[in-house]
PDB file of C-alpha atoms in Angstrom:
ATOM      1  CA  UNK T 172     -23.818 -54.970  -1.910  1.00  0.00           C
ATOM      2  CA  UNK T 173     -26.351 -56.673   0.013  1.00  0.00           C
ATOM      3  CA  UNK T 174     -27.905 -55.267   3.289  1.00  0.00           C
ATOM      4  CA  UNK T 175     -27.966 -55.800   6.970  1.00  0.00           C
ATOM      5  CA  UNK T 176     -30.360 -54.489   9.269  1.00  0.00           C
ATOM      6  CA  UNK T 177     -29.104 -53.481  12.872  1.00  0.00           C
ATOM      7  CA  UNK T 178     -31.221 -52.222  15.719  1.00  0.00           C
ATOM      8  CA  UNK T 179     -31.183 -49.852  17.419  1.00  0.00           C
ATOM      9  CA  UNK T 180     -28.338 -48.491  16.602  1.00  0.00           C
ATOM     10  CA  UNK T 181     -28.135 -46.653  19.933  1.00  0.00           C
ATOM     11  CA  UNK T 182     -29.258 -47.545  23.449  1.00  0.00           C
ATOM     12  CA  UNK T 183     -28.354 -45.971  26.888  1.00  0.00           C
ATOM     13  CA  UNK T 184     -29.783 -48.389  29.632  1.00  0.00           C
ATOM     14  CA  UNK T 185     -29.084 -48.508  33.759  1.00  0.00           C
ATOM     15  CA  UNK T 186     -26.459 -51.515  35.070  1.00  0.00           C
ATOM     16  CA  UNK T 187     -28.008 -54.780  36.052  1.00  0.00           C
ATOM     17  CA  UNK T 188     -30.540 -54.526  33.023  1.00  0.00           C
ATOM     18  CA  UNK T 189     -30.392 -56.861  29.588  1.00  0.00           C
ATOM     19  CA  UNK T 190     -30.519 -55.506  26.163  1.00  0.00           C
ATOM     20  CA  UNK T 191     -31.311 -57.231  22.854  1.00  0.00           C
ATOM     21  CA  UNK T 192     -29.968 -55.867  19.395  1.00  0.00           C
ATOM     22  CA  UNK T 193     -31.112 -57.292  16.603  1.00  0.00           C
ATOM     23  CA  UNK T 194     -29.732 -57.710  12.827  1.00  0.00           C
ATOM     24  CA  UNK T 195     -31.344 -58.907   9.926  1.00  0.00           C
ATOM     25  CA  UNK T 196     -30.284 -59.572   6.501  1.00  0.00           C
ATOM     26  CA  UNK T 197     -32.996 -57.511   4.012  1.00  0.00           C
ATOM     27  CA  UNK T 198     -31.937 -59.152   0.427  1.00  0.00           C
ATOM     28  CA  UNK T 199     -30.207 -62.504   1.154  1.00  0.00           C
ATOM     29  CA  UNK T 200     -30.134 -65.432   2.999  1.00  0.00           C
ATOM     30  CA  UNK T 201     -27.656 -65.074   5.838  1.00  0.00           C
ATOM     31  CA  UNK T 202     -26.521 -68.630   7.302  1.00  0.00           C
ATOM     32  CA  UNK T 203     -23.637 -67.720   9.065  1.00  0.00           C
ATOM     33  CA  UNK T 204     -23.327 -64.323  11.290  1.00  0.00           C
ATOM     34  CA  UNK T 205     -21.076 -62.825  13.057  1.00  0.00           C
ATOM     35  CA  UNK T 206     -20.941 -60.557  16.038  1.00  0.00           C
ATOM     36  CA  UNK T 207     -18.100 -57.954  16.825  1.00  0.00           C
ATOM     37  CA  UNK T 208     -17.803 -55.547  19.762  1.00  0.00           C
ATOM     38  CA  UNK T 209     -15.726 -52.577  19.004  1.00  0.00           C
ATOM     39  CA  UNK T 210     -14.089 -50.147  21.830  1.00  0.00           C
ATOM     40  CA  UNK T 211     -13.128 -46.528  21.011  1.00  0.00           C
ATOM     41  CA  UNK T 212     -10.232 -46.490  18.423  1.00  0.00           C
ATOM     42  CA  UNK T 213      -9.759 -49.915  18.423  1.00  0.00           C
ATOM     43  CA  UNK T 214     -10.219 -52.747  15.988  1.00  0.00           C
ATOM     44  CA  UNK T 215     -13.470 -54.847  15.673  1.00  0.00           C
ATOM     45  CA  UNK T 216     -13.092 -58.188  18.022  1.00  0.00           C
ATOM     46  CA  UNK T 217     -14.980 -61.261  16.993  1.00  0.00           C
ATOM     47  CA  UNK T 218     -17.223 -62.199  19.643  1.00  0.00           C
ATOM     48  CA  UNK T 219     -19.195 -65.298  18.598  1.00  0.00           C
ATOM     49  CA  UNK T 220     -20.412 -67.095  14.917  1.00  0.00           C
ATOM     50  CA  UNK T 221     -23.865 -68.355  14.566  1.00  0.00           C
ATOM     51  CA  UNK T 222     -24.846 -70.631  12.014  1.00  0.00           C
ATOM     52  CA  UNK T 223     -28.716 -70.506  11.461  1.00  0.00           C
ATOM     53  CA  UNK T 224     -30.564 -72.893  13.524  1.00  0.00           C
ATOM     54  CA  UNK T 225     -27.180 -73.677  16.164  1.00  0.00           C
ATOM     55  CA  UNK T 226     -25.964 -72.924  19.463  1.00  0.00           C
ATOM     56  CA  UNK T 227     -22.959 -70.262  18.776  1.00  0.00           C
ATOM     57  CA  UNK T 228     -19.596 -70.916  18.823  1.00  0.00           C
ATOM     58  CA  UNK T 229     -17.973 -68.101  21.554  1.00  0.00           C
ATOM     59  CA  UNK T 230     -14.609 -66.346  20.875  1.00  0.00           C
ATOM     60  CA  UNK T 231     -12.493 -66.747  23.985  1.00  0.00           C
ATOM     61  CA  UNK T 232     -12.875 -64.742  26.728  1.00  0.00           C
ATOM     62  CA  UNK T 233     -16.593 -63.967  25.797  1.00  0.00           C
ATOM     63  CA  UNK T 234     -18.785 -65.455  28.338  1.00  0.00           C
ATOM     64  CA  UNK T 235     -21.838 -67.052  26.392  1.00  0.00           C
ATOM     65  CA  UNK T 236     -24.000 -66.825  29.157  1.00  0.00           C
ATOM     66  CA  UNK T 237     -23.163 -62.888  29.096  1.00  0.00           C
ATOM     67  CA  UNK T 238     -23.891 -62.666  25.314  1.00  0.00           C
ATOM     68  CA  UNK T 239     -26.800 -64.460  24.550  1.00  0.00           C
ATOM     69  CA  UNK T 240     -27.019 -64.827  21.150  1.00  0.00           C
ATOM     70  CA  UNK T 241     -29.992 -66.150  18.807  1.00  0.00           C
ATOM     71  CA  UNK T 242     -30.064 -66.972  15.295  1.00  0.00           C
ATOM     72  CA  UNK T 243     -33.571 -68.775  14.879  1.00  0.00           C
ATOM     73  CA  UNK T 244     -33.878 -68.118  10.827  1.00  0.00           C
ATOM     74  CA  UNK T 245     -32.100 -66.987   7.779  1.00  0.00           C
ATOM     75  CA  UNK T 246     -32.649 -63.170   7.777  1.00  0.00           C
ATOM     76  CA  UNK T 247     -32.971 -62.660  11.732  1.00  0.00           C
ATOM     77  CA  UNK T 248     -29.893 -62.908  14.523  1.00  0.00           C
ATOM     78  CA  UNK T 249     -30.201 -61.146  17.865  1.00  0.00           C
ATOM     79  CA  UNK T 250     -27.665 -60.477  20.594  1.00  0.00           C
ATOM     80  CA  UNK T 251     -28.967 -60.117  23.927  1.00  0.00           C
ATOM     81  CA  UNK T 252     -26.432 -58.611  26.827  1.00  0.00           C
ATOM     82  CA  UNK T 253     -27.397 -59.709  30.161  1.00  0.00           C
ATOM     83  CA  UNK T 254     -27.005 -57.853  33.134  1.00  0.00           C
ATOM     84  CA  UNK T 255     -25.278 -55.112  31.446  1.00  0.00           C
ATOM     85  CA  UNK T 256     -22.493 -52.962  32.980  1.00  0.00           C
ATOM     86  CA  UNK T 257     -20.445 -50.034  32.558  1.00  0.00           C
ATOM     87  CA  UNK T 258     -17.736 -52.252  31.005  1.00  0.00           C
ATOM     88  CA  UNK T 259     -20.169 -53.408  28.465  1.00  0.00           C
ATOM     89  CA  UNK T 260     -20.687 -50.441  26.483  1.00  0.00           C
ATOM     90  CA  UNK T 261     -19.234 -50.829  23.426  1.00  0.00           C
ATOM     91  CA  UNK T 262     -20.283 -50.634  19.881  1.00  0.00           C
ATOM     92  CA  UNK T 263     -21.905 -53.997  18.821  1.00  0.00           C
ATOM     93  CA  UNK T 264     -21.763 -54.886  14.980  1.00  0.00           C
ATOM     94  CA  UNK T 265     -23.326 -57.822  13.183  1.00  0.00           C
ATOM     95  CA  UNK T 266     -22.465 -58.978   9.476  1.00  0.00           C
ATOM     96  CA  UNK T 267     -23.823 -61.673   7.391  1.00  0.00           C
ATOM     97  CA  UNK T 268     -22.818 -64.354   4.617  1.00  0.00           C
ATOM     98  CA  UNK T 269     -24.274 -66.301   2.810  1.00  0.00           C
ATOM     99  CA  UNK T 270     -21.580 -68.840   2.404  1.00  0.00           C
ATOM    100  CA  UNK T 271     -19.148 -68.738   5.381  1.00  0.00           C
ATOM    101  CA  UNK T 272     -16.002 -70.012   3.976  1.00  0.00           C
ATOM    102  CA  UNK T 273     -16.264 -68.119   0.110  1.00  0.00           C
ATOM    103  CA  UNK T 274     -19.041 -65.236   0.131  1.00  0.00           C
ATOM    104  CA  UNK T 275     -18.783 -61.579   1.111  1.00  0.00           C
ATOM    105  CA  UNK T 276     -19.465 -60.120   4.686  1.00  0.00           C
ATOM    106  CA  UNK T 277     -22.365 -57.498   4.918  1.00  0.00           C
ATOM    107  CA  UNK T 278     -21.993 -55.595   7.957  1.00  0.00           C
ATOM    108  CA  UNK T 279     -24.849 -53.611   9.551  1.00  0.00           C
ATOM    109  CA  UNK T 280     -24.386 -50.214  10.982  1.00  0.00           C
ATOM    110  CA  UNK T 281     -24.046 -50.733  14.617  1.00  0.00           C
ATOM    111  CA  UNK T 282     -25.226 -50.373  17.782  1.00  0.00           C
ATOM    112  CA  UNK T 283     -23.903 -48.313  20.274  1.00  0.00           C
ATOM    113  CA  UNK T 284     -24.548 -49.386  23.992  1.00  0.00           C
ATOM    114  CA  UNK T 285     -23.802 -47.472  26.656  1.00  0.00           C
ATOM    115  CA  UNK T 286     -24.500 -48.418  30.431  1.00  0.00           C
ATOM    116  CA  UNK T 287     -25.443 -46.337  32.993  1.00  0.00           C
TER     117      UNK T 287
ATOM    118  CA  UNK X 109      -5.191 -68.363  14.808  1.00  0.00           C
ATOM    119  CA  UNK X 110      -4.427 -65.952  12.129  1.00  0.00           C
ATOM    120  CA  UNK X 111      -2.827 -62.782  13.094  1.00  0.00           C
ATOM    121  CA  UNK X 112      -3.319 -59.801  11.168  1.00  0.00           C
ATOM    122  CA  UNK X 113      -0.551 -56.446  11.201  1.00  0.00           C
ATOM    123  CA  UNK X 114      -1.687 -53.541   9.561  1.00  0.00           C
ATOM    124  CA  UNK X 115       0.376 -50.534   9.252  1.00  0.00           C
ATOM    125  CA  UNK X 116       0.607 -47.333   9.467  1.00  0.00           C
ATOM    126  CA  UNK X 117      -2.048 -46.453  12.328  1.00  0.00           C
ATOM    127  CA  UNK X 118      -2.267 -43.003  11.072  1.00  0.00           C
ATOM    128  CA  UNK X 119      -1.740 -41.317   7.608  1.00  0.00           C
ATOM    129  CA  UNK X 120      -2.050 -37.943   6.566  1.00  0.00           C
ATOM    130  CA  UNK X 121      -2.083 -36.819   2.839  1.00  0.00           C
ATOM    131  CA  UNK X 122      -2.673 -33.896   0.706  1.00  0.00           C
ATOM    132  CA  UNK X 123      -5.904 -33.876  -1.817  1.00  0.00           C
ATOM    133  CA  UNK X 124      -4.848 -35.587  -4.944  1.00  0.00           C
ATOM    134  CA  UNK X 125      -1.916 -37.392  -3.609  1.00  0.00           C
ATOM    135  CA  UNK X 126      -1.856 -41.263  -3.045  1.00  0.00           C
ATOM    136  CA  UNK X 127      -2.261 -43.085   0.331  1.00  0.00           C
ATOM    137  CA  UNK X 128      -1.252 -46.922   0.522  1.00  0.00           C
ATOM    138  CA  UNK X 129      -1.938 -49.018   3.694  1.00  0.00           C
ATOM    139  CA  UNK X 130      -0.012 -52.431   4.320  1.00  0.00           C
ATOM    140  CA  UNK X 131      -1.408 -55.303   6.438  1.00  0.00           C
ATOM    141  CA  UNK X 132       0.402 -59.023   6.974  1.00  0.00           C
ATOM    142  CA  UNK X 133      -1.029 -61.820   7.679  1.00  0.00           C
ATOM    143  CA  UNK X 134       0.169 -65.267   9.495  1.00  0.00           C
ATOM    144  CA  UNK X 135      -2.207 -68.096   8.303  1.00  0.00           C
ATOM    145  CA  UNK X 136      -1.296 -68.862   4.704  1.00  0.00           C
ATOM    146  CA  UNK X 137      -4.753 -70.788   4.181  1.00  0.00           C
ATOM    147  CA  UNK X 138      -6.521 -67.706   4.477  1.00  0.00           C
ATOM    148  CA  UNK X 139      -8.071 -67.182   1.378  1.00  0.00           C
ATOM    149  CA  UNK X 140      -9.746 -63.438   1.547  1.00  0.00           C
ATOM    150  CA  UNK X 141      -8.904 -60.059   1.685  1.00  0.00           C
ATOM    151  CA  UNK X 142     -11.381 -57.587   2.165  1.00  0.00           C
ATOM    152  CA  UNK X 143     -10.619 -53.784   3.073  1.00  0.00           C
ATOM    153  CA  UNK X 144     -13.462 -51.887   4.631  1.00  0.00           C
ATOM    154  CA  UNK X 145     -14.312 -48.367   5.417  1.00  0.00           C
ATOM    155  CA  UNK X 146     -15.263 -47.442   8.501  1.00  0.00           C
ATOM    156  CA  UNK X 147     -16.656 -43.764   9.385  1.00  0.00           C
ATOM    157  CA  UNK X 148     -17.494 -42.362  12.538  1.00  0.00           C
ATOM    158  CA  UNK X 149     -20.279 -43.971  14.315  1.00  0.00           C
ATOM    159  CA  UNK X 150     -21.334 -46.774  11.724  1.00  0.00           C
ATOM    160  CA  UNK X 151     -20.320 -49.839  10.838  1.00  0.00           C
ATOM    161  CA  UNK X 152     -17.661 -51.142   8.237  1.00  0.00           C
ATOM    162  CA  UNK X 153     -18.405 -50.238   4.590  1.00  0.00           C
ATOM    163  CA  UNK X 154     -17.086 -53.248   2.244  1.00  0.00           C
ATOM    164  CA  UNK X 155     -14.303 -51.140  -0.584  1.00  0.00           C
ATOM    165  CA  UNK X 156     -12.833 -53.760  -2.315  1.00  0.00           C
ATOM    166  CA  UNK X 157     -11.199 -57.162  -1.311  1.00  0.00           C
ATOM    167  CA  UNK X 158      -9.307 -59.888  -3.306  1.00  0.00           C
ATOM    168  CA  UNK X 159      -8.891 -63.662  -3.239  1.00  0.00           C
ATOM    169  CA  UNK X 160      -6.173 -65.728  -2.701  1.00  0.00           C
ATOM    170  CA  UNK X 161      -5.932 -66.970  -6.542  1.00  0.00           C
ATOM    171  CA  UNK X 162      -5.590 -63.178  -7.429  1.00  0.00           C
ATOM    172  CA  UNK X 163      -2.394 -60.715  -7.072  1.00  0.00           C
ATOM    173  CA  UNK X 164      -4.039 -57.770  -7.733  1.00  0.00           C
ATOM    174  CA  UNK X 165      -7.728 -55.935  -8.392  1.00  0.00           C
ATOM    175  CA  UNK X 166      -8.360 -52.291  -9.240  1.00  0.00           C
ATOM    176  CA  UNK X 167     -11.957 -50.551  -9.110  1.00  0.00           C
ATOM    177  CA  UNK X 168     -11.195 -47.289 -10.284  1.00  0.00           C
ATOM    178  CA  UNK X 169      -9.427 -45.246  -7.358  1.00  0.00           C
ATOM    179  CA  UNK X 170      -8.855 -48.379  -5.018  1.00  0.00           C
ATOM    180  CA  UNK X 171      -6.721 -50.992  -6.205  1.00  0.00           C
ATOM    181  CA  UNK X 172      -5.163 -53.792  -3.999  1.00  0.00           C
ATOM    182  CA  UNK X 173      -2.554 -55.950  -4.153  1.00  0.00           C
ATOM    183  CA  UNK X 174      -1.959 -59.942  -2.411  1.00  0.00           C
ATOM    184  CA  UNK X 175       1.667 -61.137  -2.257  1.00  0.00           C
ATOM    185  CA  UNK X 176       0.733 -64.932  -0.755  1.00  0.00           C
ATOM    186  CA  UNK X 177       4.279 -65.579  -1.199  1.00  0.00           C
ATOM    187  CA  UNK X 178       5.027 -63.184   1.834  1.00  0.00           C
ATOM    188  CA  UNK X 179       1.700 -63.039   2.907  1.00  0.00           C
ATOM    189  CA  UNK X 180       0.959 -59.276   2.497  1.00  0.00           C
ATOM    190  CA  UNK X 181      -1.735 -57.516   1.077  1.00  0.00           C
ATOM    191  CA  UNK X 182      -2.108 -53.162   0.322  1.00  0.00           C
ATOM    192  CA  UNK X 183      -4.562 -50.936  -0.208  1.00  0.00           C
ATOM    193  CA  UNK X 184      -4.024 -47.815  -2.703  1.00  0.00           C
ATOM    194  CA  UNK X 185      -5.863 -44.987  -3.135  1.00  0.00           C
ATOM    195  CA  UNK X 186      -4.767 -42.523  -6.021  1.00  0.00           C
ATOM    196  CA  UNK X 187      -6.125 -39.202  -6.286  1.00  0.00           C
ATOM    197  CA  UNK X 188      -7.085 -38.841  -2.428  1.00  0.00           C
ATOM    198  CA  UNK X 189     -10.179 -36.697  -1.892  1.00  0.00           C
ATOM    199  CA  UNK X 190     -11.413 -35.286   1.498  1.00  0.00           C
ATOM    200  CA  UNK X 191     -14.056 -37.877   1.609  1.00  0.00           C
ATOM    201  CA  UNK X 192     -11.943 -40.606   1.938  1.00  0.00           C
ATOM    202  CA  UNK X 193     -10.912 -39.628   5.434  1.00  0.00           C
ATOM    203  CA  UNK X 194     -11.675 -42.014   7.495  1.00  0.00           C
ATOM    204  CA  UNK X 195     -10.806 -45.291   9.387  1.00  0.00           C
ATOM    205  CA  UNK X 196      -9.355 -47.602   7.184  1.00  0.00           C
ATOM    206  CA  UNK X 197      -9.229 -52.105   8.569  1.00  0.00           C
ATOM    207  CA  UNK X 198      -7.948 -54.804   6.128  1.00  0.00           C
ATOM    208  CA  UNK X 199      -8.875 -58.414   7.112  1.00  0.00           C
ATOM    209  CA  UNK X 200      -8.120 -61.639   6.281  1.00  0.00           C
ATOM    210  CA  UNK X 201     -10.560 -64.864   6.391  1.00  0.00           C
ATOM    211  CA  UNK X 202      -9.194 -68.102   7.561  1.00  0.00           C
ATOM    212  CA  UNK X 203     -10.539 -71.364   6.291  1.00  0.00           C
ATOM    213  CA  UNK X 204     -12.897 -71.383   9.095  1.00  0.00           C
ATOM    214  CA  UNK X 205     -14.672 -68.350   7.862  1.00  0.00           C
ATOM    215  CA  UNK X 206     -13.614 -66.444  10.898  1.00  0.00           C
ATOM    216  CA  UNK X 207     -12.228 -62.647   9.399  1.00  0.00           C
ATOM    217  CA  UNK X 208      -9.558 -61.512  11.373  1.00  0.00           C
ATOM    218  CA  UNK X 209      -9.058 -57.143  11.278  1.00  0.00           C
ATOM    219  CA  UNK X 210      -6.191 -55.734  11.294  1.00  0.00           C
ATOM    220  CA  UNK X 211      -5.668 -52.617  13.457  1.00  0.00           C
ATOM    221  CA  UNK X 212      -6.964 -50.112  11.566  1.00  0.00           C
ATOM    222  CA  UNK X 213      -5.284 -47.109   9.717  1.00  0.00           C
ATOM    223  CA  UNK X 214      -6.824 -43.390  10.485  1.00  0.00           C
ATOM    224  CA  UNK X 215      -6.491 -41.757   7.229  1.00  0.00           C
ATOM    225  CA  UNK X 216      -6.865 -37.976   6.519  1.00  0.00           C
ATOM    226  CA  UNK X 217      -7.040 -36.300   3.324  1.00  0.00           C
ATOM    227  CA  UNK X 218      -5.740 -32.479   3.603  1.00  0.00           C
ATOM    228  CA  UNK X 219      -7.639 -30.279   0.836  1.00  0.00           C
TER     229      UNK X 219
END
């Protein structure tokens, strides 16, 4: 299957401090992504959809101004938390398609955020 | 939205014996049915998934099964090997594109 690129896939930072993950898709053309956040032993929650070159469409419940979340080109979408705190750690996963509605979803390996 | 059930949460099987996960689903114009893999610490592994004009697909171990009608969908494993203990999610894609996970099954494979 094809590939997605996440990084890093694990980040410790202090509360009050932003940090950006990025994902990239290495052998296709990814116009739609997705970002999940996944708590221990739970399922993975849909957080927002980007389609390349648009604002993102937010899940409810996830503040957008929390979860910034960039997806300037075809191969490159980045999710930046703001102000992170304790509750914030998670792990963070982004997938790609390259057809929203019909292709497959390539999910990258993860992130794991924890805040001090 | 669509609502995906996915049952049993845990499931624990001897080597060589067969394990089959069931998940339901509540939009009936979802038209996809991936089941992932998920192992410790990294992200979902795509298995095997199916589309809604199929009823069922087999790649060698792994075969699933869609039942629109009732809108359910399995996963089964034959010949269970250690390695394929881990956390199992099904999922189902609604017109939108959105995929919706089920719960997730923790699966473990006695040798």
């Amino acid at each position: 299957g094809a590939v997605v690129s996440q990084h890093p896939s694990w980040v410790i930072c202090k509360s009050g401090t932003s940090v950006k993950i990025e994902c990239r898709s290495l052998d296709f053309q990814a116009t739609t992504m997705f970002w999940y956040r996944q708590f221990p032993k739970q399922s993975l929650m849909l957080m927002a959809t980007s389609n390349e070159g648009s604002k993102a469409t937010y899940e409810q419940g996830v503040e957008k101004d929390k979860f910034l979340i960039n997806h300037a080109s075809l191969t490159l979408s980045t999710l930046t938390v703001t102000s992170a705190h304790p509750e914030d750690s998670s792990f963070y996963i982004c997938s790609g398609t390259g057809a929203a509605n019909t292709g497959e979803l390539f999910f990258g390996e993860g992130s794991r955020l924890t805040v001090l | 939205g669509e609502n995906v059930e996915q049952h049993p949460s845990t499931l624990s099987v001897q080597e060589g014996d067969s394990a089959v996960i069931k998940c339901t689903y509540s939009d009936s114009a979802s038209n996809y049915f991936p089941w992932y893999k998920q192992e410790l610490g990294k992200g979902p592994q795509l298995i095997i998934d199916i589309r809604s004009n199929v009823g069922e697909k087999k790649d060698q171990r792994i075969a699933v099964t869609l039942n629109k009608t009732a809108k359910h969908f399995s996963l089964h494993i034959t010949e269970t090997q250690p390695e394929d203990s881990a956390v199992y999610f099904c999922a189902a894609r609604s017109m939108g594109g959105k995929l919706t996970f089920g719960q997730g099954t923790i699966l473990t494979v006695h040798p």
